[in-house]
Coordinates of C-alpha atoms in Angstrom, one line a residue:
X726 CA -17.3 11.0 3.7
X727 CA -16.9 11.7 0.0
X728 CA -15.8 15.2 -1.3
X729 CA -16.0 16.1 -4.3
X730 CA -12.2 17.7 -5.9
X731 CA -12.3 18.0 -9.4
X732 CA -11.9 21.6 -9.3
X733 CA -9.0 21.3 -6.6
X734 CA -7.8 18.7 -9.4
X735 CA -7.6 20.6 -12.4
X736 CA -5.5 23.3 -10.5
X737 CA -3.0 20.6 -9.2
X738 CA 0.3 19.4 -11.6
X739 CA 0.4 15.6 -11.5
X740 CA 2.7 13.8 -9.2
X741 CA 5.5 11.9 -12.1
X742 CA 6.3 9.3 -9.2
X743 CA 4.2 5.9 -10.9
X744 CA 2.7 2.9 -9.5
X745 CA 4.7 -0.2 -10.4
X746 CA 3.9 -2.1 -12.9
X747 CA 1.4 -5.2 -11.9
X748 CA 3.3 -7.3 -14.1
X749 CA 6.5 -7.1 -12.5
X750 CA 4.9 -7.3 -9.4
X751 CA 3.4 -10.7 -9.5
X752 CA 6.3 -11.8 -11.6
X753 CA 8.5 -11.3 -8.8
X754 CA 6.9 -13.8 -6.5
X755 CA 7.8 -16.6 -9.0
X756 CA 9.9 -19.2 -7.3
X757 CA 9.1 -18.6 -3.6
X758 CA 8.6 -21.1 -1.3
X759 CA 5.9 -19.1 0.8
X760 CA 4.3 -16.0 0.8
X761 CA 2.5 -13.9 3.1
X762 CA 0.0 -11.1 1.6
X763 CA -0.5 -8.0 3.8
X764 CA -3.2 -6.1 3.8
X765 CA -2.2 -1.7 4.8
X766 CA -5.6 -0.3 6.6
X767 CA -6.3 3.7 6.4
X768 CA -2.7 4.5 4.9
X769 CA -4.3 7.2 3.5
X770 CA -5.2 9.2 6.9
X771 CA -2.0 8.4 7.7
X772 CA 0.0 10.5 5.2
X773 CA -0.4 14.4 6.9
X774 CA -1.2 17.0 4.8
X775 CA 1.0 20.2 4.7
X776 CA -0.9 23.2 7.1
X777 CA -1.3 25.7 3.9
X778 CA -2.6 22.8 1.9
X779 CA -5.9 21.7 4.7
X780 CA -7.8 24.6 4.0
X781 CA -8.1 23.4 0.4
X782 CA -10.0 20.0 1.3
X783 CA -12.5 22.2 3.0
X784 CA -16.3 21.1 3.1
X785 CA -19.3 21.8 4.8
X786 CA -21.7 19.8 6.3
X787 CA -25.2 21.0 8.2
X788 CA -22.8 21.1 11.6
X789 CA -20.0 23.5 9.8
X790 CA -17.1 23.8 7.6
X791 CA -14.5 21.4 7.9
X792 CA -11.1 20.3 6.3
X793 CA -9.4 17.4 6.1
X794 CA -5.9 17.2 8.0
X795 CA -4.3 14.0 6.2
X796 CA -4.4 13.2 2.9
X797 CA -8.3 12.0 1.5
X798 CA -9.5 9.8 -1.2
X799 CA -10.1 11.6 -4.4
X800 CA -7.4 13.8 -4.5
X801 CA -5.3 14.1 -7.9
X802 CA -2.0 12.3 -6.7
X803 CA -3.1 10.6 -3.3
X804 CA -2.4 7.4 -5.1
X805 CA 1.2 8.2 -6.4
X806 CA 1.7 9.9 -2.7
X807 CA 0.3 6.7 -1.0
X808 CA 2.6 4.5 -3.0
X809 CA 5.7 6.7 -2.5
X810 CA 5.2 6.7 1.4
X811 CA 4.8 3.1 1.4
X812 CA 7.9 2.2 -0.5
X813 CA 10.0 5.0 1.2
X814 CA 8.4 2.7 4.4
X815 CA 9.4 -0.7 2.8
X816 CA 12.6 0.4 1.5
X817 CA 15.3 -1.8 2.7
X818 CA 12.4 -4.7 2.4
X819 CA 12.3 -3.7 -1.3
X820 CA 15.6 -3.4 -2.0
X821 CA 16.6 -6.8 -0.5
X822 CA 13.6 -8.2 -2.6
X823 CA 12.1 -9.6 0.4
X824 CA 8.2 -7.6 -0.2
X825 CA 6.6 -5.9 -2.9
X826 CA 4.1 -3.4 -2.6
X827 CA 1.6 -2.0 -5.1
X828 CA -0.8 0.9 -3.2
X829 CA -2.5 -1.2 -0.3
X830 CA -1.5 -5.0 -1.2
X831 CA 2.1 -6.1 0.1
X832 CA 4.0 -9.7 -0.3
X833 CA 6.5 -10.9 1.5
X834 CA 8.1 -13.4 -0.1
X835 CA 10.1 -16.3 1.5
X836 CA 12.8 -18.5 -0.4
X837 CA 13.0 -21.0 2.8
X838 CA 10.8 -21.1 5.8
X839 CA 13.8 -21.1 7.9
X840 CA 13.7 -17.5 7.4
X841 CA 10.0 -16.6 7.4
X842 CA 9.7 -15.2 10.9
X843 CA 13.0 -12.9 10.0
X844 CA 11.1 -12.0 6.9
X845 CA 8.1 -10.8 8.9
X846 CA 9.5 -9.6 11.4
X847 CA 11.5 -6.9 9.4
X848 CA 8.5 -6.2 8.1
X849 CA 6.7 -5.7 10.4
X850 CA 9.5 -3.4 12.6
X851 CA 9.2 -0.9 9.3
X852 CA 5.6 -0.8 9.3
X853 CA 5.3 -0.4 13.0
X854 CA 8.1 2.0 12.6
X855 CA 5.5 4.6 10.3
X856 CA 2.4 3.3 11.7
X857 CA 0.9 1.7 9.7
X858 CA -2.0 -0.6 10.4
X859 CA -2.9 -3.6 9.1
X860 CA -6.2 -5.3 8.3
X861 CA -6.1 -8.7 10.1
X862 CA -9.0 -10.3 8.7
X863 CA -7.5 -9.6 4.8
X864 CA -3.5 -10.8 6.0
X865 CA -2.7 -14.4 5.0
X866 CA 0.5 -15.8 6.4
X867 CA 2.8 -18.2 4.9
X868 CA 0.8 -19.6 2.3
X869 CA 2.3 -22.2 -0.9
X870 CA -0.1 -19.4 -2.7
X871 CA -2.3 -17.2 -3.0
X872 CA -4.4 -14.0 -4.6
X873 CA -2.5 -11.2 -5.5
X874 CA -3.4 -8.2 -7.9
X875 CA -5.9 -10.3 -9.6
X876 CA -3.9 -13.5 -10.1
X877 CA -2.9 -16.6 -8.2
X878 CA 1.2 -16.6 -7.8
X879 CA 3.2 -19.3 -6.2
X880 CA 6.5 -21.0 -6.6
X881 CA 5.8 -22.4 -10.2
X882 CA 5.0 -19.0 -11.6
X883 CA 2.0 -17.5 -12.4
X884 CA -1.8 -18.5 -13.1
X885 CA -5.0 -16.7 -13.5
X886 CA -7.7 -16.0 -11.2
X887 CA -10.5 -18.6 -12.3
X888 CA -12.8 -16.9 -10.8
X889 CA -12.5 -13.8 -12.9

């Protein structure tokens, strides 16, 4: 379903809270023994819209009038709101630099595979703990390298895609 809010948009103040920077992103996986690349699935329907807010993401179709009750694509900030919820998520992970995020793509990075499992694991208790879903057939796990936002990082820095 795609709805079309430009009016809604030009009405709405932009959210100041900013992506990161890609840069700093893939820099960060430098020196990492192995990686694992997660891929979030329908974060966006996850994120609930506030009740006074629905009725503006109203549409019809030819079987009624209909409104969306989490947050849909197209809207102004959905992005900025999509990355906030996932760091607020991922926090901890964040802040103990074992995962970076940037909107849907998440690493978790591993020094030693001793601790890999602990790695994942804490990930995966703080995405299970906000449910949200994964896409298995897009997750790579414990991985030298790999593809991440357009460039191929492991251990000895950074390189990019050839096939781009």
């Amino acid at each position: 379903m795609c709805v079309d809010y430009t009016n809604l948009n030009k009405h709405c103040s932009k959210d100041p809270f900013g992506l990161p920077r890609i840069d700093e992103v893939v820099d960060s996986t430098a020196g990492y023994e192995l990686l694992s690349f997660l891929d979030c699935y329908s974060g966006y329907h996850r994120i609930s819209l506030k009740e006074d807010d629905q009725i503006k993401t109203s549409f019809i179709t030819p079987f009624g009038a209909y409104c969306y009750t989490t947050m849909s694509f197209g809207l102004k900030n959905a992005g900025a709101t999509y990355q906030q919820a996932l760091q607020q998520c991922l926090h901890d992970e964040i802040r103990d630099d074992l995962v970076k995020a940037y909107v849907d793509d998440v690493v978790v990075k591993t020094r030693d595979v001793s601790t890999l499992i602990d790695n994942l694991d804490q990930t995966f208790k703080a995405l299970n703990k906000y449910k949200w879903n994964l896409n298995p057939e897009k997750c790579i796990f414990r991985v030298p390298s790999g593809l991440l936002l357009g460039n191929i990082v492991s251990c000895d820095g950074i390189r990019p895609n050839p096939q781009k």
